[in-house]
Coordinates of C-alpha atoms and ligand atoms in Angstrom, one line a residue:
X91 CA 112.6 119.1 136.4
X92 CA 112.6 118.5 132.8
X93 CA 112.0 120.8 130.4
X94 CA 110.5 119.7 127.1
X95 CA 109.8 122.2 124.0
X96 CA 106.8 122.6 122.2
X97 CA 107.5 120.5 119.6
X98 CA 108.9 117.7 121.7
X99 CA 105.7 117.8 123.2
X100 CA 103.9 117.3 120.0
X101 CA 106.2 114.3 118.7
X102 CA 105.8 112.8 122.2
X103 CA 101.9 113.0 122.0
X104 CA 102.3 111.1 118.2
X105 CA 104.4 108.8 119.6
X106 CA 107.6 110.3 120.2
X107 CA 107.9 109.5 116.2
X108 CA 111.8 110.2 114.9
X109 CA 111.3 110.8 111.4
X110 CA 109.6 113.8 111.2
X111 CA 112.6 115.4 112.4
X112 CA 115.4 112.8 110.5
X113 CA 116.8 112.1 113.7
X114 CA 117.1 108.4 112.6
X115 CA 120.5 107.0 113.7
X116 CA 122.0 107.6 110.2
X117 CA 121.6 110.0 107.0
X118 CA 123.6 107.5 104.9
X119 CA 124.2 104.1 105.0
X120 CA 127.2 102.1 106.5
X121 CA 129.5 100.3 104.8
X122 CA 128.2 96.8 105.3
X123 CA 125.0 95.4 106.8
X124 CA 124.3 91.6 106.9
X125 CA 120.5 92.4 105.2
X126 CA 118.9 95.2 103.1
X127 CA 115.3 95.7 102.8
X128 CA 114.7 98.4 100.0
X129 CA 111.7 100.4 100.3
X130 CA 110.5 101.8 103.5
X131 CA 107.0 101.3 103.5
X132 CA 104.9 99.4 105.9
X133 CA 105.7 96.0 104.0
X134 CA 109.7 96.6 104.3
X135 CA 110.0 98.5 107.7
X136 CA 107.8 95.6 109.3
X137 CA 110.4 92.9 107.7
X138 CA 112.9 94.5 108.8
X139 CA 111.4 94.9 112.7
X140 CA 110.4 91.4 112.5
X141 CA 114.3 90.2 110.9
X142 CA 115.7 92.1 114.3
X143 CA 112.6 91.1 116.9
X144 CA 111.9 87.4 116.0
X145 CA 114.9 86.1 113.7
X146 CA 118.0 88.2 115.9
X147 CA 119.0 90.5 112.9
X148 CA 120.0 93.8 113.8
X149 CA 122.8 94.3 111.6
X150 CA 120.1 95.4 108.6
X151 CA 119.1 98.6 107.2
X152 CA 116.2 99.8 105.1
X153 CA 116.7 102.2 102.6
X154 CA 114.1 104.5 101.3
X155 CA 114.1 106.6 97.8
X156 CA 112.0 109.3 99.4
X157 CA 110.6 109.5 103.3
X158 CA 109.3 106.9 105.4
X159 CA 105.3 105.7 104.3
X160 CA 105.6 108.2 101.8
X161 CA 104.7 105.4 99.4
X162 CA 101.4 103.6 99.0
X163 CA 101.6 102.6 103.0
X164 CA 100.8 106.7 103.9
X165 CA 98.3 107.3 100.1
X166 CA 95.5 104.3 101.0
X167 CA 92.6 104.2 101.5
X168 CA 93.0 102.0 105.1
X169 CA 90.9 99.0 104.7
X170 CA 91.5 96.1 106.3
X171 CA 89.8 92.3 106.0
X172 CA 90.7 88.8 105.1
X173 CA 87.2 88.0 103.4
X174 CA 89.1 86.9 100.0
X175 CA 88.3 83.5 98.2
X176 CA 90.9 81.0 97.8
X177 CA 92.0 79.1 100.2
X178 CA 95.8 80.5 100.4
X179 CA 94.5 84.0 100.2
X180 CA 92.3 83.2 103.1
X181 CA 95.4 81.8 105.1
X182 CA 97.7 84.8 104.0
X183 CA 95.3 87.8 104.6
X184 CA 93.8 86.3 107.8
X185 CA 97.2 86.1 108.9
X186 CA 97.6 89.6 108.6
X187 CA 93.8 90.3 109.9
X188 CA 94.5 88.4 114.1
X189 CA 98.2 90.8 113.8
X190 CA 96.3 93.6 113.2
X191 CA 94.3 93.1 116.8
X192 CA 97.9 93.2 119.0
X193 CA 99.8 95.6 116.5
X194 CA 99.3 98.9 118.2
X195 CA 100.4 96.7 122.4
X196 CA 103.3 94.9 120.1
X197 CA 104.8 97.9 118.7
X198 CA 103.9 100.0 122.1
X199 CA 102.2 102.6 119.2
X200 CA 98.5 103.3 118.3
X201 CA 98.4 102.2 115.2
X202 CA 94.1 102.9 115.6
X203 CA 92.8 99.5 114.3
X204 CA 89.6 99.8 114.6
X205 CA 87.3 97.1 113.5
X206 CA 84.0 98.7 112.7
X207 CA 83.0 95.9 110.3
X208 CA 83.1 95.9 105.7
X209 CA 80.2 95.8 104.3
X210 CA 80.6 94.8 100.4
X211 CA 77.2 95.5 98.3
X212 CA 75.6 93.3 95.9
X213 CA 73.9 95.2 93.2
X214 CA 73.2 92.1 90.8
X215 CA 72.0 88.9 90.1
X216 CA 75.7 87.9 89.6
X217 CA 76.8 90.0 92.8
X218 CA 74.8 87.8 95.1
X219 CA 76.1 84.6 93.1
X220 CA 79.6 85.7 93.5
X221 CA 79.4 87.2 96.9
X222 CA 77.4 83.9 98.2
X223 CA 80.3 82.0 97.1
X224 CA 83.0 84.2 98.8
X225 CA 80.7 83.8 102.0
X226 CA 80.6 80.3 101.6
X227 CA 83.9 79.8 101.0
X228 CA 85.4 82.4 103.8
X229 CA 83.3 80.2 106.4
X230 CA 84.4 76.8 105.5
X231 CA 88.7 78.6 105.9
X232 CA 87.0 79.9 109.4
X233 CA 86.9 83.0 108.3
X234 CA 83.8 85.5 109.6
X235 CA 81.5 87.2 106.7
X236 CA 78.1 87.1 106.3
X237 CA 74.8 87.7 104.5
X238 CA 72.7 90.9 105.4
X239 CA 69.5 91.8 103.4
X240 CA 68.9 95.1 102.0
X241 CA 67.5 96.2 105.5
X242 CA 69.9 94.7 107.7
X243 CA 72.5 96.3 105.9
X244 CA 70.6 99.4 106.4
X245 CA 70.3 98.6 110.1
X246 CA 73.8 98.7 110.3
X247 CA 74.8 101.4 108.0
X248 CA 71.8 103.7 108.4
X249 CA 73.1 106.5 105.4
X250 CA 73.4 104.3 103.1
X251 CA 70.8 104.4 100.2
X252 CA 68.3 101.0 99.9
X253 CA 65.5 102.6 98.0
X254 CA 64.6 100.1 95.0
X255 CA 64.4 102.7 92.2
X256 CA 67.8 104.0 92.1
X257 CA 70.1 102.7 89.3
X258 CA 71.8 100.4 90.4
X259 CA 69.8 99.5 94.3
X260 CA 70.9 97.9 97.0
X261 CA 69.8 93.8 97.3
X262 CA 72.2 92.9 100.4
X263 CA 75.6 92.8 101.2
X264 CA 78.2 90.8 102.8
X265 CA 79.7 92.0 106.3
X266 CA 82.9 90.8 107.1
X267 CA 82.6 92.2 111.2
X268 CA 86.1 91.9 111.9
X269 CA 87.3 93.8 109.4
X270 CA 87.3 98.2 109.7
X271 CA 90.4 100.6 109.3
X272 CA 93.7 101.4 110.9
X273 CA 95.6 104.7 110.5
X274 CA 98.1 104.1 107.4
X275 CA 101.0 106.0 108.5
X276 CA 101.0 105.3 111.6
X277 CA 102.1 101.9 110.7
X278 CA 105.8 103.1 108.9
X279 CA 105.5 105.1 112.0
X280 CA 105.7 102.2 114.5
X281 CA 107.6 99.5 112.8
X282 CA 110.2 102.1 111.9
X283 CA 110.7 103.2 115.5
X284 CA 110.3 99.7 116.9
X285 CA 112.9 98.6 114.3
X286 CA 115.2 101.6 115.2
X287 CA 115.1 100.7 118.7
X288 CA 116.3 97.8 117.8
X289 CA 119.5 98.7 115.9
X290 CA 117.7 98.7 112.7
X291 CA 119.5 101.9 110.5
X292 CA 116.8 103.5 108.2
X293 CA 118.0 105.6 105.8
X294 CA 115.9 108.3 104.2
X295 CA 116.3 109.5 100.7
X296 CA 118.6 107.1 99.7
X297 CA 116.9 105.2 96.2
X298 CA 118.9 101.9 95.4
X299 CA 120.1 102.1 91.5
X300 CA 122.1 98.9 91.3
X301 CA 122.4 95.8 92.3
X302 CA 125.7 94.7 92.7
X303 CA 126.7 90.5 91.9
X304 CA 129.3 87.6 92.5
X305 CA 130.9 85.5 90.0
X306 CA 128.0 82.9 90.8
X307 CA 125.4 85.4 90.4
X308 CA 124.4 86.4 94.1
X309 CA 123.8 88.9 95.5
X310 CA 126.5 91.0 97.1
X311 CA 125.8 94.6 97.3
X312 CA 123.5 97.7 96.5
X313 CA 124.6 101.1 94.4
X314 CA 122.5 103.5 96.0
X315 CA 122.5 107.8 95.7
X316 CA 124.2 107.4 99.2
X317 CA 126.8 104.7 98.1
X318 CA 127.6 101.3 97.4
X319 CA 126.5 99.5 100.1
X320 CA 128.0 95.9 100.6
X321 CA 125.4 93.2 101.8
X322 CA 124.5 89.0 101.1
X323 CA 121.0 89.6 101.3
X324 CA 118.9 92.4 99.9
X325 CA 114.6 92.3 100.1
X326 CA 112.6 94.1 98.3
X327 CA 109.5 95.8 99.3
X328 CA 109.3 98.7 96.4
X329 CA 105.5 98.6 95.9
X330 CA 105.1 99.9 92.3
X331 CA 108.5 100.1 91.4
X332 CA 109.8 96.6 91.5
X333 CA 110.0 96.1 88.7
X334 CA 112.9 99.0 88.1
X335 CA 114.4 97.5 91.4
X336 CA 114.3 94.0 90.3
X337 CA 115.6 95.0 86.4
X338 CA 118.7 95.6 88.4
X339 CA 119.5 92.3 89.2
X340 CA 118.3 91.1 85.7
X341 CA 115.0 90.0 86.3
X342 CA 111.4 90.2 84.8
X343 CA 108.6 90.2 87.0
X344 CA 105.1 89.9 85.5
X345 CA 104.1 93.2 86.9
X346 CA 101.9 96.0 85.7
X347 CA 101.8 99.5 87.6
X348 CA 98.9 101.8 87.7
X349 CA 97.6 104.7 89.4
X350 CA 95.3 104.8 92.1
X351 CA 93.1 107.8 93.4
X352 CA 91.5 108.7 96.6
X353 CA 90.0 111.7 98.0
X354 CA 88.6 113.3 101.5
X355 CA 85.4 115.1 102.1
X356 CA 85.9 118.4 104.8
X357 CA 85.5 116.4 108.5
X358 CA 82.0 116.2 109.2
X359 CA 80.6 114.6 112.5
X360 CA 80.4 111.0 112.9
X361 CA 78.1 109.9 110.4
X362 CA 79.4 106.3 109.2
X363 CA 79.8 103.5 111.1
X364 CA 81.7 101.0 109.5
X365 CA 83.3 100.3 105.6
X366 CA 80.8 100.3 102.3
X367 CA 82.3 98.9 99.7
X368 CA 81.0 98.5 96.2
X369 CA 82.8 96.5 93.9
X370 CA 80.3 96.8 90.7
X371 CA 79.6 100.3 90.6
X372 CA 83.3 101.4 91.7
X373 CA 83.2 103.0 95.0
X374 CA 83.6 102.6 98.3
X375 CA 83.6 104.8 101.6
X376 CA 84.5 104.6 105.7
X377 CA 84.9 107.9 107.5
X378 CA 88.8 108.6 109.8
X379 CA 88.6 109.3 112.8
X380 CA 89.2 113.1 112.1
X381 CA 85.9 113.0 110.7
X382 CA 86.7 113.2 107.0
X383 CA 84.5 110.6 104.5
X384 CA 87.7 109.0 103.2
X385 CA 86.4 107.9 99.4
X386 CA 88.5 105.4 97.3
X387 CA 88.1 105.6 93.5
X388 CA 89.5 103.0 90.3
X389 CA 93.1 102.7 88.5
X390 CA 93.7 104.0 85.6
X391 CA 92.9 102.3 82.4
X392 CA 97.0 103.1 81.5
X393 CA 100.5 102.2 83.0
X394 CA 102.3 104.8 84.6
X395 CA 104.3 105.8 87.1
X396 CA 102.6 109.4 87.9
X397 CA 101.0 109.5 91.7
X398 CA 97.7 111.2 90.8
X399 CA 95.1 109.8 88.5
X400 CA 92.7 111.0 85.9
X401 CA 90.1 112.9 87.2
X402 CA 87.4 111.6 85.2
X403 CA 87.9 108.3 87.7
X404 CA 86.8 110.6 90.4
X405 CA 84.1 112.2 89.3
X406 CA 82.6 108.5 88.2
X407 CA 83.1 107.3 91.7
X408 CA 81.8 110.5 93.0
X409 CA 78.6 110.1 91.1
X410 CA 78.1 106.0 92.4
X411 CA 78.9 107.5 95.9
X412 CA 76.1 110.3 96.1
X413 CA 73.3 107.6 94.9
X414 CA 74.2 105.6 97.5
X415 CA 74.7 107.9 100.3
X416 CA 72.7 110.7 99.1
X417 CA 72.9 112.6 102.6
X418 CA 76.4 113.6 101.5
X419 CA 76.0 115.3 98.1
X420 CA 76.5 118.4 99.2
X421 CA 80.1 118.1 101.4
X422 CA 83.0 119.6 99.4
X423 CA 86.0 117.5 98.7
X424 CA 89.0 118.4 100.3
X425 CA 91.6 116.9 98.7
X426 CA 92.5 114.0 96.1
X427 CA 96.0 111.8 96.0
X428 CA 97.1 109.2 93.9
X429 CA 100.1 105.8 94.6
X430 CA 101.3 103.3 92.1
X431 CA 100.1 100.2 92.7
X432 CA 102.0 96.8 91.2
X433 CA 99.6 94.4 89.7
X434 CA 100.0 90.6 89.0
X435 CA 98.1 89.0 86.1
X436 CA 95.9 86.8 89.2
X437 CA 95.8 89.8 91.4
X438 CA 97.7 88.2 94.3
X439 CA 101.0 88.7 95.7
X440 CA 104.6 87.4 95.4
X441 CA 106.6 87.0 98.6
X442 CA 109.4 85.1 97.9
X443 CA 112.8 84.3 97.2
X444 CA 113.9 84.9 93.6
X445 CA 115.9 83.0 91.5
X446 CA 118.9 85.4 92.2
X447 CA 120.7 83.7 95.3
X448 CA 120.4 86.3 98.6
X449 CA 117.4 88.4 96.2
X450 CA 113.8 88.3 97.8
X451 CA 110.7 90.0 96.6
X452 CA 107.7 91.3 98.3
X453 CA 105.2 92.5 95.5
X454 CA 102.4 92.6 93.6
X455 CA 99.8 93.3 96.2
X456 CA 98.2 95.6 93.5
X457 CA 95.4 97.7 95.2
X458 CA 95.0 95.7 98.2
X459 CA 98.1 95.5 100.2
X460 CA 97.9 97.6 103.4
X461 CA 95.3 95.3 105.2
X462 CA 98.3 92.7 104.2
X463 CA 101.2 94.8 106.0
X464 CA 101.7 92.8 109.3
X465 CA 101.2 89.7 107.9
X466 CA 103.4 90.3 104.6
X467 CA 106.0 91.8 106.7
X468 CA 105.9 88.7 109.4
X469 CA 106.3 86.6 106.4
X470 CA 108.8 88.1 104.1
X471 CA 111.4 88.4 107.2
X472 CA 111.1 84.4 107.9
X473 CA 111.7 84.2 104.2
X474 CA 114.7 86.1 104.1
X475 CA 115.5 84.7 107.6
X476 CA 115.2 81.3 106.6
X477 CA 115.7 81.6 102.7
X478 CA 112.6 79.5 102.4
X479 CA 109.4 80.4 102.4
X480 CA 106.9 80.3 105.9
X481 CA 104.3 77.9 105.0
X482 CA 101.7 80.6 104.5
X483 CA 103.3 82.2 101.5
X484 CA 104.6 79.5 100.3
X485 CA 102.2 79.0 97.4
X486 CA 103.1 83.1 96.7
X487 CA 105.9 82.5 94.2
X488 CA 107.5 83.6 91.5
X489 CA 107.1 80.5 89.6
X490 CA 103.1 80.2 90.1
X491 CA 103.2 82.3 86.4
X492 CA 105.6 79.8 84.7
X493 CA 103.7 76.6 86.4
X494 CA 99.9 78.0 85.9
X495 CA 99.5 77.6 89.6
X496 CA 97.7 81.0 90.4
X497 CA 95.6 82.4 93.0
X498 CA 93.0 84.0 91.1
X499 CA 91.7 86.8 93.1
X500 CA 90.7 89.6 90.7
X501 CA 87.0 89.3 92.4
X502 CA 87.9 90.0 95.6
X503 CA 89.2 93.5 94.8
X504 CA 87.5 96.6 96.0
X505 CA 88.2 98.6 92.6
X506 CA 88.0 97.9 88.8
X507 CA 91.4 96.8 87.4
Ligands
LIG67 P1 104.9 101.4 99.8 O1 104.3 101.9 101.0 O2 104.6 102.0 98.5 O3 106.5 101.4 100.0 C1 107.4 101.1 99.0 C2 108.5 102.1 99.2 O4 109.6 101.8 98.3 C3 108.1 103.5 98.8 O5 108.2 104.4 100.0 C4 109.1 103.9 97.7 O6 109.5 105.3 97.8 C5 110.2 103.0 97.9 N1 111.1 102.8 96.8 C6 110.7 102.5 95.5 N2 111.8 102.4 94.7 C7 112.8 102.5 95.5 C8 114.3 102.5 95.3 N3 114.8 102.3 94.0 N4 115.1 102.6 96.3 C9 114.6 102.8 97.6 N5 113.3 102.9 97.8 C10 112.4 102.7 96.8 N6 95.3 98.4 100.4 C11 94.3 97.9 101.3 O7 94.5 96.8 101.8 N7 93.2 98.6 101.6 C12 93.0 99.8 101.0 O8 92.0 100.4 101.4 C13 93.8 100.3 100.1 N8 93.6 101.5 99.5 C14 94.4 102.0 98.6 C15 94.2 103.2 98.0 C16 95.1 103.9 97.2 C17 94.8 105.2 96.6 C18 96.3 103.2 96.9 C19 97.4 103.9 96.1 C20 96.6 102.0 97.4 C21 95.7 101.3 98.3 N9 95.9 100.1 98.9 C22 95.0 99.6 99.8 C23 97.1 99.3 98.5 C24 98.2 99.5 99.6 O9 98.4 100.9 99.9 C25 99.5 98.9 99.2 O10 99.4 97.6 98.7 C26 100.5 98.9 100.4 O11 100.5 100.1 101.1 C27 101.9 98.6 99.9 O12 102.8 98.7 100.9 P2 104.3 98.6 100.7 O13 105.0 98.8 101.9 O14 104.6 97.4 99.9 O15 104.6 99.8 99.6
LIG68 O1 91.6 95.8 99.2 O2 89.9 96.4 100.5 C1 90.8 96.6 99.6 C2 90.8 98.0 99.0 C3 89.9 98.9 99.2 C4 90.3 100.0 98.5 C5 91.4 99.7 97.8 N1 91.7 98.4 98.2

């Protein structure tokens, strides 16, 4: 019979998961690989599982500064929905939204997408002018969302706070059903061992410092801590630092990084059914599965590259959070994290090839990217695959910035930026 230890037993029961215990094929990099996707968050382990499962690259590696989701794919806050307003974002993000229903069967690991519905608050005048448009404008892409009054939006979210006399009350919301949650680092978790089983080599502490060049100007190879590594085509999916990454190679992305807070509450019994998310007065709230009130707060008003945030930010969104959910003002807060997120100047992301030949670049998903991750990841790879963008992110370029073509989403975000 087979014997299995204690700890096998526990991996197994997480999903046999190898990076806990660094048994990945390889501490440091081989010589050559025919692709490179640097960072090894959910964004860059999916490309590189959808490179080997869908395009027949197996010969990559992704290399990783620190662990595996150790990044902003394991520090957020776990939303997921597609209810943004233009018409590209609506394609991109609802993309993501139907990969996020088969995720946990295709990667044969629970990846807990659950989708217990968003419900975004309108506090305003304005807030039910701008959230009637995003409702309007979600249906006509086919995407779901809809308006609830102050009592139906009780109905479905019974803790939350629709008295008229609070400061800033309650006059409906918009619910988005199939949106909810999935557990964040789970998802490095099951792309990485999904990509490993394909041949993909993932390489732990290993941070990329160079970027090595041809006499045209492509791409060739990386200078990592682990060693040069020689390879035509390099992607990268460095959320909050790719700018450094990219400065390698001699480019200038318009990019701004910030903090980003969260916190958790002690687990309480299940108390919240779904997502509340309120844009004007800067807070929003779903509860895991382990029972904890996972709380999302603002950025910072400064660049930096520092994961924790001021604490003033939380105690503001800990203030909007007990008017509206007054039953849990007296729970303790367990404890509060911060990521760096990249920002574009229209708050949407770039996926695509640079001007660099064999250089790609998945960035600028500011504070919204995880609900992205499948859908990115999907995409990038068929960029890289194809070295042209998939249709979808197509209009996700570099050159938008140059061109004034841009997505302006800065509305759609859950926190103030
Ligand atoms: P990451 O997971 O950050 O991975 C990038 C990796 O690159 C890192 O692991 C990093 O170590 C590595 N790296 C960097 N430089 C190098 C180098 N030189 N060499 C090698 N590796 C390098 N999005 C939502 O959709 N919903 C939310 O509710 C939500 N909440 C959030 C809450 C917080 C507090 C934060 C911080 C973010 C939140 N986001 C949310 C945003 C979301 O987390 C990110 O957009 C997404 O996770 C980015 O994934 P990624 O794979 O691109 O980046
Ligand atoms: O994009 O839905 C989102 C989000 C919520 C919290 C941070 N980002």
């Amino acid at each position: 019979m087979q014997k299995f230890s204690a700890w096998s037993l526990i991996r197994e029961a997480f999903g046999g998961h190898r990076g806990w215990t660094t048994q990945w094929r390889r501490a440091a990099p081989k010589p050559g690989y025919d692709a490179v996707i640097v960072g090894g968050g959910g964004h860059g382990l999916g490309a590189a599982y959808y490179l080997a499962a869908e395009h027949g690259l197996t010969n990559i590696a992704v290399v990783e500064k620190g662990w595996i989701g150790g990044g902003n794919t394991g520090r957020n806050t776990t939303i997921l929905r597609s209810n943004y307003l233009f018409d590209e974002s609506a394609r991109l993000y609802d993309h993501a939204l139907k990969m996020w229903r088969d995720l946990s069967q295709v990667l044969n690991y629970n990846v807990m997408y659950s989708p217990r519905g968003v419900l975004m608050l309108a506090h305003t005048v304005h807030d039910i002018q701008v959230i009637g448009r995003h409702i309007h404008a979600n249906r006509g892409n086919g995407v779901d969302n809809e308006w609830l009054t102050p009592e139906q939006a009780k109905a479905f979210c019974p803790i939350l706070n629709i008295e008229r006399n609070i400061r800033y009350p309650v006059l409906g919301a918009a619910l988005q059903r199939r949106g909810g949650t999935a557990r964040h680092d789970t998802v490095a978790w099951g792309y990485a061992r999904a990509a490993d089983a394909l041949g993909v080599d993932i390489i732990e502490n290993c941070e990329v410092t160079g970027i090595r060049r041809d006499s045209r100007g492509a791409v060739e190879g990386l200078e990592t801590t682990r060693g040069p590594i020689r390879t035509r085509k390099v992607g990268v999916a460095a959320s909050g630092h790719t700018s450094v990454v990219l400065g390698y190679a001699g480019i200038r992305l318009p990019l701004e990084s910030y903090p980003l807070q969260a916190l958790v509450s002690e687990p309480v019994k299940p108390l919240m059914p779904c997502v509340v998310m309120s844009n004007t007065i800067h807070a929003y709230m779903s509860q895991s599965d382990k029972g904890e009130l996972v709380i999302g707060a603002g950025t910072d008003a400064y660049n930096s590259y520092t994961q924790r945030g001021a604490l003033h930010i939380n105690m503001h969104t800990l203030e909007a959070i007990c008017e509206l959910f007054p039953m849990v003002r007296r729970l303790k807060m367990l404890r509060n994290w911060g990521g760096i997120v990249d920002c574009t100047p229209d708050r949407s992301p770039i996926i695509a090839r640079t001007e660099v030949p064999g250089l790609y670049v998945n960035c600028g998903w500011g504070t919204g990217g995880f609900k992205a991750t499948p859908g990115s990841a999907h995409l990038f790879a068929w960029t890289i695959a194809h070295d042209e963008p998939h249709p979808i992110n197509a209009p996700f370029t570099i050159e938008r910035f140059r061109d004034g073509l841009l997505i302006d989403e800065a509305a759609a975000a859950a926190v103030a930026h």
